[in-house]
XYZ file of C-alpha atoms in Angstrom:
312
model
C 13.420 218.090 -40.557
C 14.039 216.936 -36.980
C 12.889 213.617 -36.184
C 11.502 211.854 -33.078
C 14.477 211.122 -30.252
C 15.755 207.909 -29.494
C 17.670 207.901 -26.296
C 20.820 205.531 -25.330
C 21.051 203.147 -23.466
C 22.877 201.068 -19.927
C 23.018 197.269 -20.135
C 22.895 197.224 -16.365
C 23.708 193.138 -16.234
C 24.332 190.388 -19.355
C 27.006 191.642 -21.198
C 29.255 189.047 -23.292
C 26.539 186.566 -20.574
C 23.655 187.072 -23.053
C 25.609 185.538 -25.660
C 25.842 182.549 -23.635
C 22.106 182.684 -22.611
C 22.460 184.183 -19.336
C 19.841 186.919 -17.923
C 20.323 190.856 -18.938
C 18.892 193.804 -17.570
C 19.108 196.730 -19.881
C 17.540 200.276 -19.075
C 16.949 203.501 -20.929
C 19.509 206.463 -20.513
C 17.903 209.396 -21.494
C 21.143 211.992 -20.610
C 22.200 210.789 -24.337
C 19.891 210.836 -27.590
C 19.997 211.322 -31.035
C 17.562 212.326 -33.836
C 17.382 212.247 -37.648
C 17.981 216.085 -39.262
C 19.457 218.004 -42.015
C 20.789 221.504 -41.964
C 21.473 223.862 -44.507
C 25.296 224.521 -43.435
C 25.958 220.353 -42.154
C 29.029 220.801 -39.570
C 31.875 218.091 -40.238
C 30.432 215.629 -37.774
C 26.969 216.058 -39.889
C 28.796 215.505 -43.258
C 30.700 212.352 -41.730
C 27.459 210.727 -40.126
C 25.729 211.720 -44.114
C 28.341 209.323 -45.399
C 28.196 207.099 -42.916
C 24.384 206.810 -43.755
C 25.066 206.410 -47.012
C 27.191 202.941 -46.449
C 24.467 202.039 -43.840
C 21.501 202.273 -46.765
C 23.786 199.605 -49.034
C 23.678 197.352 -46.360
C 19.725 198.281 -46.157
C 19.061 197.786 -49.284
C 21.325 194.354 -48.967
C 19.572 192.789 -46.004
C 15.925 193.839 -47.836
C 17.254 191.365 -50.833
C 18.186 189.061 -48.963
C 15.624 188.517 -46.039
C 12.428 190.186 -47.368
C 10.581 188.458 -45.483
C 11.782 189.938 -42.185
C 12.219 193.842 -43.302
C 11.773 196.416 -46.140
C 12.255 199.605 -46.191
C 11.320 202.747 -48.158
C 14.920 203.373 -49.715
C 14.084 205.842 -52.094
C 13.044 207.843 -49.288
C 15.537 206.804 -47.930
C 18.539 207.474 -50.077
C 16.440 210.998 -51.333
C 17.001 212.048 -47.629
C 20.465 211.329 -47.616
C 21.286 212.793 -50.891
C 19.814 216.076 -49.242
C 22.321 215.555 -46.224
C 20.712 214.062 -44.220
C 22.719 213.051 -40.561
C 22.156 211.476 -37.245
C 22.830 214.371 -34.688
C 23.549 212.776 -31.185
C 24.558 213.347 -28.344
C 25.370 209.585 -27.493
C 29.628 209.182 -27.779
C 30.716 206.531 -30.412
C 32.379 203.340 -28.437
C 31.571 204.357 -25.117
C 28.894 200.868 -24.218
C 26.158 203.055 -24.042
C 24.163 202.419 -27.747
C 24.944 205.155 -30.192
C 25.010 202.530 -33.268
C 21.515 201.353 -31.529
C 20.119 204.602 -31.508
C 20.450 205.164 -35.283
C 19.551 201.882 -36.170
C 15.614 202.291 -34.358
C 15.098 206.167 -35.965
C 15.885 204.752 -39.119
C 13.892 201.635 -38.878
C 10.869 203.813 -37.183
C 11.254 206.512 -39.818
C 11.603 204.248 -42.832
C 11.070 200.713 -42.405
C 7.348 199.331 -44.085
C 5.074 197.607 -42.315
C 6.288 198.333 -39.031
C 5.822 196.154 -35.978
C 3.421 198.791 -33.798
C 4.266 198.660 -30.031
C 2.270 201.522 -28.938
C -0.813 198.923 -28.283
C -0.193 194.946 -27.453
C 3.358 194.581 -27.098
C 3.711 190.814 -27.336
C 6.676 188.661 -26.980
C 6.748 187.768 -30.448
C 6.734 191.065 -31.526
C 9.631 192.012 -29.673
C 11.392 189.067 -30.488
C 10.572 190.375 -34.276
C 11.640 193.331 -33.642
C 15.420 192.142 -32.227
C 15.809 189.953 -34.888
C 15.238 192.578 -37.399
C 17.431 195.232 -35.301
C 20.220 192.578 -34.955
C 20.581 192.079 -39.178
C 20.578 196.266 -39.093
C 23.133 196.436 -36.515
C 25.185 193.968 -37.875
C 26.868 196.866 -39.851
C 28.288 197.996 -37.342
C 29.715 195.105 -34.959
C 29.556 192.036 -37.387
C 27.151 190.446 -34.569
C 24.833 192.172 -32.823
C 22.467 190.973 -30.099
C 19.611 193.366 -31.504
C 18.994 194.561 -27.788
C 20.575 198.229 -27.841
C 18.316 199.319 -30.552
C 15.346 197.418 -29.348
C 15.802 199.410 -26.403
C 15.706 202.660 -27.754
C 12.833 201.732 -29.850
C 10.964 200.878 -27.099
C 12.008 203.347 -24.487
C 11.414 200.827 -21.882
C 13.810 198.621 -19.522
C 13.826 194.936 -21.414
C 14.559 191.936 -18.685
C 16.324 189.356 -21.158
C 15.530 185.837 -19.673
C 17.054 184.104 -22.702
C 17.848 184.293 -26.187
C 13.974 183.928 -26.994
C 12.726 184.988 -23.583
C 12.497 189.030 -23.661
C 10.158 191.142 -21.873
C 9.626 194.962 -21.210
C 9.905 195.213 -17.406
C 9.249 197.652 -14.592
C 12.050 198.230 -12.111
C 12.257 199.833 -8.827
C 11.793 203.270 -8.669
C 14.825 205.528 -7.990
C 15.381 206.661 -4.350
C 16.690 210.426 -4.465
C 17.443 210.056 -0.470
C 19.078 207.121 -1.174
C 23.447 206.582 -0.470
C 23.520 203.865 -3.235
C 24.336 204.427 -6.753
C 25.042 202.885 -10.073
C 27.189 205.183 -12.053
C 29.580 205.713 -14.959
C 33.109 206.383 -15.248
C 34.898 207.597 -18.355
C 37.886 205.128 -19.277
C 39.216 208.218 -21.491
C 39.712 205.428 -24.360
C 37.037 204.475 -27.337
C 36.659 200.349 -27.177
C 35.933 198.615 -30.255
C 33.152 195.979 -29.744
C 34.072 193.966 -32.806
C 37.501 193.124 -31.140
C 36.297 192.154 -27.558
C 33.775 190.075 -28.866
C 36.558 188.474 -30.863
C 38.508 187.587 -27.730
C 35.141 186.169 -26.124
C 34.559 184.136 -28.879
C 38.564 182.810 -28.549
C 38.347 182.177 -25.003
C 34.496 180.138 -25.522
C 37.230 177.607 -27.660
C 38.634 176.496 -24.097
C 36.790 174.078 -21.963
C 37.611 175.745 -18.575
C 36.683 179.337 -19.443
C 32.826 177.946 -20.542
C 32.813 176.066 -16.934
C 34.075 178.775 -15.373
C 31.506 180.967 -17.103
C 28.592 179.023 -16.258
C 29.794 178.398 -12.290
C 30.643 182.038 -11.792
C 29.781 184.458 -14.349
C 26.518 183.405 -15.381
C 25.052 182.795 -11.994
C 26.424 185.715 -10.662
C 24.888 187.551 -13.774
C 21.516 185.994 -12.890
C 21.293 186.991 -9.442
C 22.127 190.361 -10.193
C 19.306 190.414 -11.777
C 16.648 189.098 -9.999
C 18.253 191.042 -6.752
C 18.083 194.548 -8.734
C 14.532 193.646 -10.079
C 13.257 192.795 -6.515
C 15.038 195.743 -4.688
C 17.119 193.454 -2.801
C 20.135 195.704 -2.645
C 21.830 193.984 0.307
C 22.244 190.816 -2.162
C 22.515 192.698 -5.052
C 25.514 194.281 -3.546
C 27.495 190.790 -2.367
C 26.519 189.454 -5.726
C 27.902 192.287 -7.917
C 31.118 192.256 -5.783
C 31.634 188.645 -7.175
C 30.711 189.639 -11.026
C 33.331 192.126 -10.458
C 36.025 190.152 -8.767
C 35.546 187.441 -11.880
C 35.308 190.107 -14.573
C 38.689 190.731 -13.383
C 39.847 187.449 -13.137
C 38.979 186.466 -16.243
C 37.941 189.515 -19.003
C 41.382 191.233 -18.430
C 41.356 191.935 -21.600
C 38.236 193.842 -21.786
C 39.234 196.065 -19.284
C 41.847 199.232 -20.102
C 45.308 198.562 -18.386
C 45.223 201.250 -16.364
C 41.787 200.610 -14.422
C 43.242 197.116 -13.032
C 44.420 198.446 -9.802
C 41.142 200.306 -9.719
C 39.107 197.544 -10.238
C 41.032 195.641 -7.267
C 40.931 198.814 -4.775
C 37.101 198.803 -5.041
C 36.921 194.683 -4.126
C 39.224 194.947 -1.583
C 37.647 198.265 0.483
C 34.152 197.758 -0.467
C 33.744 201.377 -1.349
C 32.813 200.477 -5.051
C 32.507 197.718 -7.272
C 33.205 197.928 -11.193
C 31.887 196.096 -13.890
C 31.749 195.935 -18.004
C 29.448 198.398 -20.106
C 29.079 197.199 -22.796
C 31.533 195.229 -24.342
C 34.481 197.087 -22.556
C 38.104 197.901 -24.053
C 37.348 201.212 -23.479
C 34.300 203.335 -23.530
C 32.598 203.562 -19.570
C 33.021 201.733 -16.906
C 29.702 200.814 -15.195
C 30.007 201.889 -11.285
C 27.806 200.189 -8.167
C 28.375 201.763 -4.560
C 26.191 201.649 -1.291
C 27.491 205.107 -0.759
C 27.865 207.108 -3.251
C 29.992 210.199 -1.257
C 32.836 207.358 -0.752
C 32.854 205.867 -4.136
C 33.598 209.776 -5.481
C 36.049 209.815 -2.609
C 38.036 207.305 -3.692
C 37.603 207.788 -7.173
C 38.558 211.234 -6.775
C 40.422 211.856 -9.961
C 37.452 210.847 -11.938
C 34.076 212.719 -12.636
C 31.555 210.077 -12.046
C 28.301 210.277 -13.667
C 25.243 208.635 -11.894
C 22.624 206.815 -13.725
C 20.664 205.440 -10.852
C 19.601 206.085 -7.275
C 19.026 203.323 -4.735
């Protein structure tokens, strides 16, 4: 049995924002996937994700009792499959911002959820807001909140423009320039984050008066015109507008960003040469990259292997 593939996935713009209502941008990142299997000798990894799945069909078979109305599944197919040993093999590293909880969550719903919400044909609003609501009660396993957005992505395949909590759309954007000196890329922190946690802290901070101003004022905006600028290929914006997110990220998300990367995360304000930002919900995991070229970023970055997810 090897199921279809559901790929990871790069919240380019939004994160800890979206919570807040601000705009996202999150994209596809097909150099990660997973897919539902079962193997006749299951490795260790296989045997943990099997009993992982099992503790992820309680909470199934939970959420069906309780909210009918917005999901059921087939569990005895369900829990059949898993009695046989059935695991999520992926590719997509646990903790790292990039959607490996997200990915399971859509191959199970695709492969077992009744009455499915079809996308292939008519992909409404509605539907999709459906479709995160249901994806955000399945995910909720694993953070204790979930936006529903990572696994609506890899459902979907598709970059998803998040205008607001109740304002998502599938959206085109600009197609990669091979040629092109600018890049967005990752770096490897070396450290698994916990998302739970960091959202914890957010959630803290949203108690004081001053961090919600500044968050509106600065993060927010900045967030949204990050946006629109990537969506309308205006890199020379996109560029002065992502040096601010990154110069309040690291102002005010200390936190969420592993001790040693601080001095980093100045060095690339202050020469230009790079400027980082959250994936994800940080304390770990990648850090998301954006340079105008690409040959200096790795320069000074030398001592870590950068991994590029988009061209400009």
């Amino acid at each position: 049995m090897k199921g279809p593939l559901f790929y990871s996935k790069i919240l380019l713009f939004g994160e800890y924002g979206i919570i807040q209502d601000s705009k996202g941008l999150s994209i596809p990142y097909n150099f990660y996937k997973g897919a539902l299997k079962t193997d006749k000798n299951p490795s260790t990894d296989a045997k943990n994700s099997n009993m992982s799945l099992q503790k992820f069909a309680l909470h199934l078979a939970h959420l069906q009792k309780e909210q009918p109305e917005l999901v059921t599944f087939n569990l005895d197919a369900l829990n059949d499959d898993i009695s046989n040993g059935m695991y999520f093999d992926s590719s997509i590293p646990q903790g790292y911002g990039v959607g490996s909880s997200g990915a399971l969550v859509a191959a199970i719903y695709d492969k077992y959820a009744t009455n499915k919400v079809t996308v292939l044909e008519n992909l409404t609003r509605d539907k999709l807001l459906q479709l995160k609501a249901i994806f955000s009660q399945m995910e909720s396993f694993f953070h204790g909140k979930s936006s529903g957005l990572d696994p609506l992505n890899s459902y979907l395949s598709l970059p998803i423009l998040i205008n607001s909590k109740d304002n998502i759309e599938p959206t085109g954007i600009p197609s990669q320039s091979t040629q092109g000196k600018g890049a967005v890329f990752l770096i490897d922190s070396g450290i698994v984050g916990e998302t739970a946690p960091m959202v914890n802290i957010f959630m803290e901070n949203l108690k004081d008066n001053g961090f919600r101003k500044m968050l509106k004022s600065q993060f927010i905006k900045h967030t949204d015109a990050c946006v629109d600028n990537f969506l309308h290929g205006d890199i020379k914006s996109l560029f002065e507008n992502t040096k601010k997110l990154s110069k309040v990220v690291l102002s005010h998300f200390k936190p969420m960003i592993p001790e040693q990367f601080h001095q980093i995360w100045q060095n690339g304000i202050e020469t230009n040469d790079y400027y980082l930002k959250l994936c994800g919900s940080g304390g770990g995991g990648y850090i998301l990259g954006f340079t105008e070229d690409i040959e200096k970023a790795k320069t000074s970055l030398k001592d870590y292997k950068l991994e590029i997810v988009y061209n400009f």
